[in-house]
Coordinates of C-alpha atoms and ligand atoms in Angstrom, one line a residue:
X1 CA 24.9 -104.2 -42.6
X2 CA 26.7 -101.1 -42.6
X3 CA 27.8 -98.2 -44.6
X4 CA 25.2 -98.6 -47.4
X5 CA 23.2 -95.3 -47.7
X6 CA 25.8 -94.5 -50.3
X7 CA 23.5 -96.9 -52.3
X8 CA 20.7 -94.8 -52.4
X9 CA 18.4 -94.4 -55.6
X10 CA 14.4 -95.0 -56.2
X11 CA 14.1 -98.4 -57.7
X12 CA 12.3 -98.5 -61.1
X13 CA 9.4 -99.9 -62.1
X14 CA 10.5 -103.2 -64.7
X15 CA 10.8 -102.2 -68.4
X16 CA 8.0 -103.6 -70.5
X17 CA 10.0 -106.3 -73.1
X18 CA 9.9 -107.9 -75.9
X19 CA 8.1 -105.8 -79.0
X20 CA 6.5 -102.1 -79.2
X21 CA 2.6 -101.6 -77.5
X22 CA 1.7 -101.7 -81.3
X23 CA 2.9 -105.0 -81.6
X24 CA 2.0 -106.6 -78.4
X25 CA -1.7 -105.4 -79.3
X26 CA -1.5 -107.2 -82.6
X27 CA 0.4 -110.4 -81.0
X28 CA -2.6 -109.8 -78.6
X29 CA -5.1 -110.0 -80.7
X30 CA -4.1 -112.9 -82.7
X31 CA -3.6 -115.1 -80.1
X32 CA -7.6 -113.7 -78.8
X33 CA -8.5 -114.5 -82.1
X34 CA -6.9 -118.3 -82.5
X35 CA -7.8 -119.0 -78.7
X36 CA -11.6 -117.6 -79.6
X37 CA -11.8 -119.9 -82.5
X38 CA -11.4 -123.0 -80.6
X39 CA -14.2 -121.9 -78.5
X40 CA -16.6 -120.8 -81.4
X41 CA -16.1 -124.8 -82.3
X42 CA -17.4 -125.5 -78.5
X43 CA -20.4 -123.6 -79.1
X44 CA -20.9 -124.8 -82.5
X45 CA -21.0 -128.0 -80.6
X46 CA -23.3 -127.0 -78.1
X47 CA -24.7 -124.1 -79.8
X48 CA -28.2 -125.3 -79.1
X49 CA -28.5 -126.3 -76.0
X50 CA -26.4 -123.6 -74.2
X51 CA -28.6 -121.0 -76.2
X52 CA -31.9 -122.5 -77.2
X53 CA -33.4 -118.7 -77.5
X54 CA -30.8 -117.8 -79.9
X55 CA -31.3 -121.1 -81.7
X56 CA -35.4 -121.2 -81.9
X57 CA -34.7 -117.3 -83.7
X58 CA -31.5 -118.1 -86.1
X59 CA -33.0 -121.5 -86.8
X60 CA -30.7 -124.3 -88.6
X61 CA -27.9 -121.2 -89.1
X62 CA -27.7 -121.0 -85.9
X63 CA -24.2 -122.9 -85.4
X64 CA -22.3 -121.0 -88.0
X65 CA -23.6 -117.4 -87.7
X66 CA -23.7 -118.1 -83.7
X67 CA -20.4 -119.7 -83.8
X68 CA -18.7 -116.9 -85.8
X69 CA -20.5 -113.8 -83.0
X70 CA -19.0 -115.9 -80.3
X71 CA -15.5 -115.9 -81.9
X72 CA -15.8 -112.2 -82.1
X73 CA -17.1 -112.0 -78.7
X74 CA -14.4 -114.0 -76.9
X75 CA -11.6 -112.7 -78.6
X76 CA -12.7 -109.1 -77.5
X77 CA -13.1 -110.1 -74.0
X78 CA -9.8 -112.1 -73.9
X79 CA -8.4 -109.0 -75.8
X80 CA -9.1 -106.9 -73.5
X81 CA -9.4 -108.4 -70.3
X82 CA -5.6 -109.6 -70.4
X83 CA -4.3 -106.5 -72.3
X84 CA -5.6 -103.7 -69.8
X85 CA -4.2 -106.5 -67.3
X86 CA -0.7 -106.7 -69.4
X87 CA -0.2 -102.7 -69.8
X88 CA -1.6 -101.9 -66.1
X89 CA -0.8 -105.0 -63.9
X90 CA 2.9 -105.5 -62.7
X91 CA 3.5 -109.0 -63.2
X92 CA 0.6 -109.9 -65.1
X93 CA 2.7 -111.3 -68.7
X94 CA 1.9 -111.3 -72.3
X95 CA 3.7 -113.8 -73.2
X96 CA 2.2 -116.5 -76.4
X97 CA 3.6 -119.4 -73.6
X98 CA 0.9 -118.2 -71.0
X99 CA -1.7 -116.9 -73.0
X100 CA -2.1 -121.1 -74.5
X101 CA -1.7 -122.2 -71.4
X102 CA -4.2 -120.4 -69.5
X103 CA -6.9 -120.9 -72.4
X104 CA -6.1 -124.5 -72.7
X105 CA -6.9 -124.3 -68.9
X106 CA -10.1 -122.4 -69.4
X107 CA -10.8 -124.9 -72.3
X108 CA -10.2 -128.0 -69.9
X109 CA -12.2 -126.8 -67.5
X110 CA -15.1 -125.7 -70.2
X111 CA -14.8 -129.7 -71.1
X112 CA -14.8 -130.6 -67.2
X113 CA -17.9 -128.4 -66.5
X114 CA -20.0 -129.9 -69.8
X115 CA -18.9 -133.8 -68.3
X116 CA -19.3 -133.0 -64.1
X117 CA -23.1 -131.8 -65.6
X118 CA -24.0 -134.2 -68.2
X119 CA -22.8 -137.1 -66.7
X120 CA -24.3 -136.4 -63.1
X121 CA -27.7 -135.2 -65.0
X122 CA -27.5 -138.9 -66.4
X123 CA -27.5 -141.1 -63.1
X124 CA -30.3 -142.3 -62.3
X125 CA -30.0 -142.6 -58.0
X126 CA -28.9 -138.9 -58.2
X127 CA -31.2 -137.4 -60.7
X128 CA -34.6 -138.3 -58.7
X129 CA -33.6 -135.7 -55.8
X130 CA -31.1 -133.7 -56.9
X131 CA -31.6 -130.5 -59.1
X132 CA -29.8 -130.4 -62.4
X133 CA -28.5 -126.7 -61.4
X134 CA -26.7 -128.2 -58.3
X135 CA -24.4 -130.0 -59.9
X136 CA -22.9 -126.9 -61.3
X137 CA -20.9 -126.4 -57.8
X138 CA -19.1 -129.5 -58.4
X139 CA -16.6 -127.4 -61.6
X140 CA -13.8 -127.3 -60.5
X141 CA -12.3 -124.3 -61.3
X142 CA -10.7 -123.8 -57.6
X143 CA -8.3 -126.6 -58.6
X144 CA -7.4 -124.7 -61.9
X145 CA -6.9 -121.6 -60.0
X146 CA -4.0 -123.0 -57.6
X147 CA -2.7 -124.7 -60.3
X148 CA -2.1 -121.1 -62.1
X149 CA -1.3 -119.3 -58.8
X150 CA 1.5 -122.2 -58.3
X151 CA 2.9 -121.8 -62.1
X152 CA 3.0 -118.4 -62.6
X153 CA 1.6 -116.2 -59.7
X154 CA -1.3 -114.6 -58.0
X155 CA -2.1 -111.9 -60.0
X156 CA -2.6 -114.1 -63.3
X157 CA -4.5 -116.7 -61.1
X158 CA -7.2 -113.6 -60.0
X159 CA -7.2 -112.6 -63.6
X160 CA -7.7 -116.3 -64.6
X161 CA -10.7 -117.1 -61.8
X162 CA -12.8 -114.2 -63.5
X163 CA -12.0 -115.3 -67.0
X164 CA -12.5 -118.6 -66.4
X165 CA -15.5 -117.6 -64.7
X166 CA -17.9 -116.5 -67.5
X167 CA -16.6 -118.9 -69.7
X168 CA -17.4 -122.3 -67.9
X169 CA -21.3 -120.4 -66.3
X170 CA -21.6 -120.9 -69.9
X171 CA -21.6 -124.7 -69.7
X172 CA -24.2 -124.5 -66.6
X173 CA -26.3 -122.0 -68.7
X174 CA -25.0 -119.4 -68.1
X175 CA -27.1 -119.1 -64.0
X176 CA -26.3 -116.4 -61.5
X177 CA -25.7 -118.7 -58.8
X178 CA -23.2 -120.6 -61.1
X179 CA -20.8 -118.1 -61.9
X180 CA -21.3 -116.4 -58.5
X181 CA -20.4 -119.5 -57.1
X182 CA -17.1 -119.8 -59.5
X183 CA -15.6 -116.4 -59.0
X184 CA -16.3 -117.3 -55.4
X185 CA -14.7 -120.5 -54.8
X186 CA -11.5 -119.4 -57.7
X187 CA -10.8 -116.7 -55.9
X188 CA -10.4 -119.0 -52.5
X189 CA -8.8 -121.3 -54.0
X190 CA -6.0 -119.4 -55.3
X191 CA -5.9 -117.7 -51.8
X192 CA -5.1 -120.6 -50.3
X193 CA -2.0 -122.1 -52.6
X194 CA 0.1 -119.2 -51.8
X195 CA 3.5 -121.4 -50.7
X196 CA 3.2 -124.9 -52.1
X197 CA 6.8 -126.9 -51.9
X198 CA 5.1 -130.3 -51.8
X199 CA 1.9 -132.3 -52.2
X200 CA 0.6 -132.3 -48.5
X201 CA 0.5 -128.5 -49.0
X202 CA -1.1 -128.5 -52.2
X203 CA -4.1 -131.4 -50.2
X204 CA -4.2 -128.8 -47.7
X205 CA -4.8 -125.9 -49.9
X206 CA -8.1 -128.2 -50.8
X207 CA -9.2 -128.9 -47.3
X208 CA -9.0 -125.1 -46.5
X209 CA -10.4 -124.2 -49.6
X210 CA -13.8 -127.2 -48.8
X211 CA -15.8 -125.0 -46.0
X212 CA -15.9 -122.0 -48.2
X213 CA -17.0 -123.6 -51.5
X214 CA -19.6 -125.5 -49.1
X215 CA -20.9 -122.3 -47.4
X216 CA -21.2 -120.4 -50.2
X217 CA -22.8 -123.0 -52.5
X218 CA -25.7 -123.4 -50.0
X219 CA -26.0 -119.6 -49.6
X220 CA -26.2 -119.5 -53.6
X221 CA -28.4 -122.0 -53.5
X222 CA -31.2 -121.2 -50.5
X223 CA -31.0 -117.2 -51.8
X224 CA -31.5 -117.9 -55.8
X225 CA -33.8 -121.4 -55.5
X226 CA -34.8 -121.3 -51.9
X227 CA -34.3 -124.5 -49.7
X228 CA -34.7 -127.7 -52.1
X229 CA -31.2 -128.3 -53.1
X230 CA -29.1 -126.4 -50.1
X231 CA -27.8 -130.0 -48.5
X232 CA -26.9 -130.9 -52.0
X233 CA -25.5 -127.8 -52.9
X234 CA -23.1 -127.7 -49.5
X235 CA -22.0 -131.5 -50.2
X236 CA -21.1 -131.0 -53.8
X237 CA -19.3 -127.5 -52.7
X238 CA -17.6 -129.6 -50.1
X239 CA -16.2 -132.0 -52.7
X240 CA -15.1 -129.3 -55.4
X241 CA -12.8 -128.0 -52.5
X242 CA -11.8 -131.3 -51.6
X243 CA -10.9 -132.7 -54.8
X244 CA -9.0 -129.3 -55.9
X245 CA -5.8 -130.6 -54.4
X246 CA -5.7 -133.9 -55.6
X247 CA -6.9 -131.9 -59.5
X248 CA -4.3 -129.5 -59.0
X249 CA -1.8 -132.3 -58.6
X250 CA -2.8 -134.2 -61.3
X251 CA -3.5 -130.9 -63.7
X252 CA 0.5 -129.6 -62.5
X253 CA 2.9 -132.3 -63.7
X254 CA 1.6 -132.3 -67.2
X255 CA 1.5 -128.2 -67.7
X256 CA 5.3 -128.1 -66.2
X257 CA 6.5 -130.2 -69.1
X258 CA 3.8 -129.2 -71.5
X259 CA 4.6 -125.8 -71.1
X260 CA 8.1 -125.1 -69.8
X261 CA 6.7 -124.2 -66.0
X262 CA 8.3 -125.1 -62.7
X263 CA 6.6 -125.3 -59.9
X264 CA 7.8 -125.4 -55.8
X265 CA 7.3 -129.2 -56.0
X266 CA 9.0 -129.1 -59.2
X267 CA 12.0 -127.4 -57.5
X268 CA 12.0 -129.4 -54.1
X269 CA 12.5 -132.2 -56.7
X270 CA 15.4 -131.1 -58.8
X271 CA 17.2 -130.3 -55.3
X272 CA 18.1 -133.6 -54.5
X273 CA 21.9 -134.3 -55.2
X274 CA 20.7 -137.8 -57.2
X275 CA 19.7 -135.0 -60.6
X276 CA 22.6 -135.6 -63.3
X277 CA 24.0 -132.2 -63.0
X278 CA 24.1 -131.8 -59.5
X279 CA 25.9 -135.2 -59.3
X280 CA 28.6 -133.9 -62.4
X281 CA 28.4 -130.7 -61.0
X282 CA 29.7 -132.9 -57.1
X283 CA 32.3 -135.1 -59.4
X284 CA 33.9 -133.1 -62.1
X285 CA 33.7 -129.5 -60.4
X286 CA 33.4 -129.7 -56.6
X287 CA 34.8 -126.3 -56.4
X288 CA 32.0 -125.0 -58.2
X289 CA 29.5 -127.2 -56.8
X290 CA 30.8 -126.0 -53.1
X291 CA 30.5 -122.5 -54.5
X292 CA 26.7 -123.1 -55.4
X293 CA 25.2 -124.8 -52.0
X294 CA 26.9 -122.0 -50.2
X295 CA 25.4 -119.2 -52.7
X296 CA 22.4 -121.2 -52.5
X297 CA 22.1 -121.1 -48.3
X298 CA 23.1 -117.2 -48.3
X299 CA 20.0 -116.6 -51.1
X300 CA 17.7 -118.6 -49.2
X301 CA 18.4 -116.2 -46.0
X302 CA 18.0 -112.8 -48.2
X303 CA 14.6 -114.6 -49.8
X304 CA 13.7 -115.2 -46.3
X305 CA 14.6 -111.5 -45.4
X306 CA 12.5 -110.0 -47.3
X307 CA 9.4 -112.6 -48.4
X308 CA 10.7 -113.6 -51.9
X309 CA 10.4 -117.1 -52.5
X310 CA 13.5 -119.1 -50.1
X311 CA 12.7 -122.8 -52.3
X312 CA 13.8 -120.7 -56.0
X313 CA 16.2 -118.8 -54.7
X314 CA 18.0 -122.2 -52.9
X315 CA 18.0 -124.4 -55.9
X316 CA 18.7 -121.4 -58.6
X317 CA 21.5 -121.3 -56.7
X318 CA 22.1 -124.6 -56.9
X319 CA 22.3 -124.6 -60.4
X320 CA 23.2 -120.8 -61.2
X321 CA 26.8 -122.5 -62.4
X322 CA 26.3 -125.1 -64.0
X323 CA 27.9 -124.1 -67.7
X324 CA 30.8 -124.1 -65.9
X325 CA 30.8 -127.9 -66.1
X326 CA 33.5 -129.2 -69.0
X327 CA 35.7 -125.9 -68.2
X328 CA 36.2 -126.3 -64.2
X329 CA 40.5 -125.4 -64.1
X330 CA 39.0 -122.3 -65.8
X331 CA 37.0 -120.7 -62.3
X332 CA 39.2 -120.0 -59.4
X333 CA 37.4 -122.2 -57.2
X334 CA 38.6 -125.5 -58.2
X335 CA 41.7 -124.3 -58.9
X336 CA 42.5 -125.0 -54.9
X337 CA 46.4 -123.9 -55.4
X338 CA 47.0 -125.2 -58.6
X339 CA 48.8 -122.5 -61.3
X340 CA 46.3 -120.3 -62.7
X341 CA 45.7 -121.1 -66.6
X342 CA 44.6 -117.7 -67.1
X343 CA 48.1 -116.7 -66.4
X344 CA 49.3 -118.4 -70.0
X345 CA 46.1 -116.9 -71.5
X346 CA 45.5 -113.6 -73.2
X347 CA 43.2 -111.3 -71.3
X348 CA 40.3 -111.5 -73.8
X349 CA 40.5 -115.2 -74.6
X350 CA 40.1 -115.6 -70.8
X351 CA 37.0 -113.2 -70.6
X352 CA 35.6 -115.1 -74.0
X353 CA 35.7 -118.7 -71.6
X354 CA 34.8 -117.3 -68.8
X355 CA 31.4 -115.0 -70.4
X356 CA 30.9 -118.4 -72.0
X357 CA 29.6 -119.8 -68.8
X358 CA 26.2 -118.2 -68.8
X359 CA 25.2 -118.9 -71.9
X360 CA 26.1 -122.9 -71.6
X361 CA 24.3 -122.5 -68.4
X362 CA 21.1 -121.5 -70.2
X363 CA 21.9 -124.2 -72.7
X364 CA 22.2 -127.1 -70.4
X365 CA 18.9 -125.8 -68.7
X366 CA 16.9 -126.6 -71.5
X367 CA 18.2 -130.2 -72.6
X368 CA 17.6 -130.6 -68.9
X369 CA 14.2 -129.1 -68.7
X370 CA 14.9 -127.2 -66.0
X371 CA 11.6 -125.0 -66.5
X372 CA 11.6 -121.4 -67.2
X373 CA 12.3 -120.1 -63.6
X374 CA 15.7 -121.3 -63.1
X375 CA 16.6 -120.8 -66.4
X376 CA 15.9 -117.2 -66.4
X377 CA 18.0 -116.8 -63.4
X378 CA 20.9 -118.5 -64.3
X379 CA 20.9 -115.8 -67.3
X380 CA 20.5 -113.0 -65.5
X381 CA 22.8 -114.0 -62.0
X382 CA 25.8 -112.0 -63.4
X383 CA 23.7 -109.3 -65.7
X384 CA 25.7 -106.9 -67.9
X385 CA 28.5 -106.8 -65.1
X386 CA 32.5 -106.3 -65.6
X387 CA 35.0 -108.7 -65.5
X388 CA 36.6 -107.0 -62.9
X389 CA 39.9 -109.1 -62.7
X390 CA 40.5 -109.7 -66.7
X391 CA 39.7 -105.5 -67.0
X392 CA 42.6 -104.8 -65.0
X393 CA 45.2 -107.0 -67.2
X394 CA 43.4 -105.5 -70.2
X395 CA 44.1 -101.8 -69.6
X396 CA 46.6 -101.2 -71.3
X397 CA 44.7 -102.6 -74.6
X398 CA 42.4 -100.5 -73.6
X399 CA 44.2 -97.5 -74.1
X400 CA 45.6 -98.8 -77.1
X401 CA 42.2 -99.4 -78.4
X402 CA 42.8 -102.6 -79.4
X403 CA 40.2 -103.7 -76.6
X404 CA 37.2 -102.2 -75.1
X405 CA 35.6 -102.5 -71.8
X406 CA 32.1 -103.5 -73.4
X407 CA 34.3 -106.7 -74.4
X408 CA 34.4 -107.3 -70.3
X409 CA 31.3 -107.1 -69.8
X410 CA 28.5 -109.8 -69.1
X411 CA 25.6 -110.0 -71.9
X412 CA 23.1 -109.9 -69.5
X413 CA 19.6 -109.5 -69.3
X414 CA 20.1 -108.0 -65.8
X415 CA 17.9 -109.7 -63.1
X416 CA 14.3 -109.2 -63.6
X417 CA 12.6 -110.5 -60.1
X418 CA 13.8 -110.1 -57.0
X419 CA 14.9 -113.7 -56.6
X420 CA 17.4 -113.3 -59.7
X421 CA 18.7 -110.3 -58.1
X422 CA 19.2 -112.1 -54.7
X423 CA 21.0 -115.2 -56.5
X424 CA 23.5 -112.6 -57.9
X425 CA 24.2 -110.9 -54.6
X426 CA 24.5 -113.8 -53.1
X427 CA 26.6 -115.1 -55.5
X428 CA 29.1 -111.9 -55.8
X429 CA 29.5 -112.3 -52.0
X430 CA 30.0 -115.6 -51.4
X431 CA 33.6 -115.1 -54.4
X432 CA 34.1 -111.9 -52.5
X433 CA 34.5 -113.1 -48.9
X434 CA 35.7 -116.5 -50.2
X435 CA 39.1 -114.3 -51.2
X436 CA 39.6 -112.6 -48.1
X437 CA 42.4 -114.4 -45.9
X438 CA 40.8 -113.0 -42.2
X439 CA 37.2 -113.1 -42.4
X440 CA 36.8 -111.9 -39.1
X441 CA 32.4 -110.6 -39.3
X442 CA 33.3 -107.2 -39.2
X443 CA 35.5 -107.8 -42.7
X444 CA 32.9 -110.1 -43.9
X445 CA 30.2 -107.2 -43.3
X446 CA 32.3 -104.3 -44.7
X447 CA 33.1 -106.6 -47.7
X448 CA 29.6 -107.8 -48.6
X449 CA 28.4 -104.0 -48.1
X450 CA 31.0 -103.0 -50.9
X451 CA 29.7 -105.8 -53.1
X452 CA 25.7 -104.6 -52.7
X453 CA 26.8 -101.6 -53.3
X454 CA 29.0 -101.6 -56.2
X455 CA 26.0 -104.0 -57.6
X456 CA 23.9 -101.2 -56.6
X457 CA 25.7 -98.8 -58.6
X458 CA 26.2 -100.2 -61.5
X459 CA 23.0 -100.3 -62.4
X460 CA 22.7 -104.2 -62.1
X461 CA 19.6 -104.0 -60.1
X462 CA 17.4 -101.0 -62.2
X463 CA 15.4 -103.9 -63.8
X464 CA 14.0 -105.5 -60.8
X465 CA 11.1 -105.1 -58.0
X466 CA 13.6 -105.2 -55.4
X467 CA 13.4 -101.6 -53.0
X468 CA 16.3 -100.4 -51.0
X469 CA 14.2 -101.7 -47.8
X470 CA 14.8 -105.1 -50.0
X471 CA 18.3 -104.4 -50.3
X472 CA 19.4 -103.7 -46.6
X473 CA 17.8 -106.2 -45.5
X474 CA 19.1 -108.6 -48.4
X475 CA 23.0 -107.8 -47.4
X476 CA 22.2 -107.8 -44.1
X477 CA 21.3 -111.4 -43.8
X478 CA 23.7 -112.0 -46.7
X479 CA 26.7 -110.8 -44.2
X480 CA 25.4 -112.2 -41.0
X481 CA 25.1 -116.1 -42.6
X482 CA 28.7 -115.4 -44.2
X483 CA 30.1 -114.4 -41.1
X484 CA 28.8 -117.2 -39.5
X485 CA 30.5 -119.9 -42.2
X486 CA 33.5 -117.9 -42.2
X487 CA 34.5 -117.6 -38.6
X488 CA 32.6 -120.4 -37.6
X489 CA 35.5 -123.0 -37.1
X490 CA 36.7 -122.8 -33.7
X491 CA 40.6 -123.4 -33.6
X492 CA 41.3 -125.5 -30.8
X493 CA 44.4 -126.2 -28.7
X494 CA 46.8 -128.3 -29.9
X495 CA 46.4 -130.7 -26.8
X496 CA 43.4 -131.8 -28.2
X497 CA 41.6 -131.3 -24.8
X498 CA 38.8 -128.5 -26.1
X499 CA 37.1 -130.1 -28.8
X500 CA 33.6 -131.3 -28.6
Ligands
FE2_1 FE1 28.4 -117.5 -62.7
FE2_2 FE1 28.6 -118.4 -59.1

C-alpha cells in the first residue's frame, strides 16, 4: 500500500464503558457478593468435612457463622482479584454476563471436584491401592480453562485457572500438591486452545495438554508424599488431559446458548450457506450477499496480516449486512442498473432507510442467536461515519439549517477490537473499488489507501487495539486481494482460441 503516512497518529488505549469506576466497584461488589453466597451454601454443605478444625472449635455453629466468614471471604477475593484485573488488564471485562459465567464455571467444577473425589474414594477395586489425595489430579479444571480461553480469551482464562484454583483445592482439602497441581495443568490447558475452529482441535488441545498434567502430577506427588502414589498420580494426570477436550466440548455448546457466547466452532458452523439468513440473504438480496463473501475474503486476509482472528472476521463479514434484508432496491448493489429509488426520495428519508440497516442488523442477530461476537461487529462495521453520498445532496439544507450533518452520520459505537475494525475496512473498500470502472491494481491500491485513510482520519478507528503497523499491513493485503478480483478476468480474443 502506498501513500499512507499521511495517516499517522498514536493509537489509543480502548475507553473504559459502561458506568463510572464508582459504579463498576459497586456493580462489582454485588455480583462478589451474590456469587459468594452461593458458595457460603457449598460450605454450609460441606462445612465439616472440608474444615473439621474449624468445626471441632465453632461446634454445632459452625455452618452458619462459618458459612457467613466464607461469603465474606470469597466475595473479597472475587472482588478484588477481577477488579484490579478489570481496571489494569486490557481485555479482561466486567461485564454481569461473564462474571456468572465464569462463577457458574468455578461452581461446576467445585461440584465436579467434590464427585471425581467422593465417588473414586467409594470404589472398592481402587480404594485398596490408591491414596485418597491422588484422585485430586483427576479435576478437571484444564477442560474449564480452554473452554473460557475459547469463549472469551486468554487473559480471562489465566485469571480464571488461579481463581478457580483455590476454590476447587478446597474440595481436595485444601493440599499443596492439589492446587499446585491445578494452577499447573489450567494454565497448560488454556495454552494449548489458542485457535480452535473445530472439535479435532479442541481433542488435540487435550492430548497436548495429557503429558504435562501426567508429569507434573507425579512430580507433585513423589516431592510432597514420596513414591506410593506417583504411577497413580501420572495415570490420573494423563486422563484429566485427555478428557479435557471431550469436557470442553461437552461444557461449550451449553455456555454459547446459555450465555450469548460464540465460539470458532460456533462460527465455522454458522458459515455454511444452509443458515436461514445466509440463504435469504443468497435469494432476496444477492447483491448484498455478493457484497458480504467478498468483504468477508478481503477481512480474512487483513486478519491473517496481522494475527487477529481470520474465522470472525470471514463470517462477521458474512453477516455484517444482513438488516439490509426486506429493503435490498434500497443499497446500490442490487440495484445492477435499475433506476435509483433514492433519486424520488428526499435526502434525509434516504439516510433514515439506509442508517436503519445497522440497527436491524443487530436485531436480526439476536432472534438468530448469533452470539455476542458477531453481533457486536455488525454494530460497529460502519461506526459514527458520514453518509458521504446523501451529505452531498443535503448541503444545501445544510446551509439552510434545516439539516445537519450529525443527521448523516452512523450511530455508531465505533469498532472496539481489531476484527470490527478490519470488517469495516474491508467493507468501505470492497463499495469503494466496486465503483470504479478501471480497476487496474494500481487504482485499486491508490483507492483502498484513500479509504484507510479517510477511516483513519475520521477518527473511526480511536477506539480499537489496532496500531498503524496493524493498519499498513491491513490495507495492504486489503489492496493486493482486491486487485486480484478486480483485474483478475482475463479478456480473451474473440476467436475463442486463448481460453483455458
Ligand atoms: Fe453496512
Ligand atoms: Fe457492507
Amino acid at each position: 500500500m502506498s501513500g499512507s503516512k499521511s495517516a499517522i497518529r498514536s493509537s489509543s488505549r480502548p475507553p473504559e464503558n459502561g458506568a463510572s469506576p464508582r459504579g463498576r466497584y459497586w456493580r462489582l461488589l454485588a455480583l462478589s457478593l451474590g456469587s459468594a453466597a452461593v458458595f457460603a451454601v457449598l460450605f454450609y454443605l460441606w462445612g465439616r468435612e472440608l474444615f473439621p478444625r474449624a468445626a471441632g472449635r465453632w461446634g454445632r455453629t459452625f455452618p452458619f457463622v462459618g458459612a457467613v466468614a466464607l461469603t465474606l471471604a470469597v466475595a473479597l477475593f472475587l472482588s478484588e482479584w477481577f477488579g484490579f484485573a478489570g481496571r489494569e488488564v486490557r481485555k479482561v471485562r466486567l461485564a454481569a454476563r461473564d462474571f456468572f459465567f465464569l462463577c457458574s464455571l468455578a461452581l461446576l467444577l467445585f461440584f465436579a471436584a467434590k464427585a471425581v473425589i467422593d465417588l473414586l474414594a467409594e470404589i472398592p477395586a481402587l480404594g485398596g491401592g490408591v491414596p485418597t489425595r491422588v484422585y485430586a489430579y483427576l479435576i478437571p479444571l484444564p477442560a474449564f480453562a480452554m473452554v473460557v480461553r475459547v469463549l472469551i480469551n486468554s487473559e480471562t482464562s489465566i485469571l480464571f485457572t488461579v481463581a478457580a484454583s483455590v476454590l476447587s483445592a478446597a474440595a481436595a482439602s485444601g493440599s499443596w500438591p492439589a492446587l499446585l497441581f491445578l494452577l499447573l495443568s489450567g494454565t497448560a490447558g488454556a495454552a494449548r486452545a489458542r485457535r480452535v475452529p473445530d472439535r479435532y482441535r479442541m481433542l488435540m488441545a487435550g492430548v497436548q495438554t495429557a503429558p504435562v498434567c501426567a508429569i507434573a502430577a507425579a512430580a507433585l506427588e513423589f516431592s510432597f508424599h514420596g513414591g506410593g502414589g506417583v504411577l497413580w498420580a501420572g495415570i490420573f494426570g494423563a486422563v484429566n488431559g485427555l478428557l479435557s477436550g471431550p469436557i470442553a466440548l461437552a461444557v461449550m455448546p451449553v455456555a454459547e446458548s446459555a450465555f450469548g457466547y460464540a465460539s470458532d466452532i460456533r462460527l465455522m458452523e454458522l458459515s455454511g450457506t444452509g443458515h436461514p439468513l445466509l440463504s435469504r440473504l443468497m435469494m432476496e438480496t444477492p447483491g448484498t450477499f455478493h457484497h458480504s463473501v467478498v468483504v468477508g475474503t478481503l477481512a480474512e486476509a487483513g486478519a491473517l496480516a496481522i494475527g487477529a482472528n481470520p474465522v470472525l472476521c470471514r463470517v462477521a463479514a458474512l453477516y455484517h449486512d444482513i438488516g439490509k434484508l426486506g429493503k435490498a432496491q434500497y443499497f446500490s448493489e442490487n440495484q445492477a442498473g435499475a433506476a435509483n429509488v433514492h433519486d424520488a426520495m428526499s435526502p434525509g428519508l434516504s439516510c433514515t432507510v439506509i442508517l436503519s440497516h445497522v440497527k436491524e442488523g443487530v436485531r436480526m442477530a439476536g432472534e438468530f442467536r448469533l452470539g455476542d461476537r458477531i453481533t457486536e461487529i455488525i454494530a460497529q462495521h460502519h461506526g459514527t461515519s458520514l453518509l458521504y453520498c446523501f451529505l452531498d445532496k443535503a448541503r444545501p439544507m445544510i446551509q439552510d439549517r434545516k439539516a445537519s450533518e450529525q443527521m448523516f452520520r452512523y450511530p455508531g459505537p465505533k469498532p472496539k477490537t481489531r476484527e470490527a475494525a478490519i470488517v469495516m475496512l474491508a467493507d468501505a473498500a470492497e463499495a469503494s473499488v466496486r465503483s470504479l470502472d478501471h480497476p487496474t491494481p494500481r487504482v485499486v491500491d491508490e483507492t483502498v489507501t484513500g479509504i484507510v485513510n479517510r477511516i483513519y482520519l475520521d477518527g473511526q478507528l480511536n477506539e480499537c487495539d489496532l496500531t498503524l503497523r496493524d493498519l499498513h499491513a491491513v490495507g495492504r493485503a486489503i489492496s493486493q486481494v482486491l486487485a486480484a478480483i478486480a483485474h483478475g478476468r482475463v479478456d480473451y480474443p474473440e476467436t475463442g482460441k486463448g481460453g483455458v
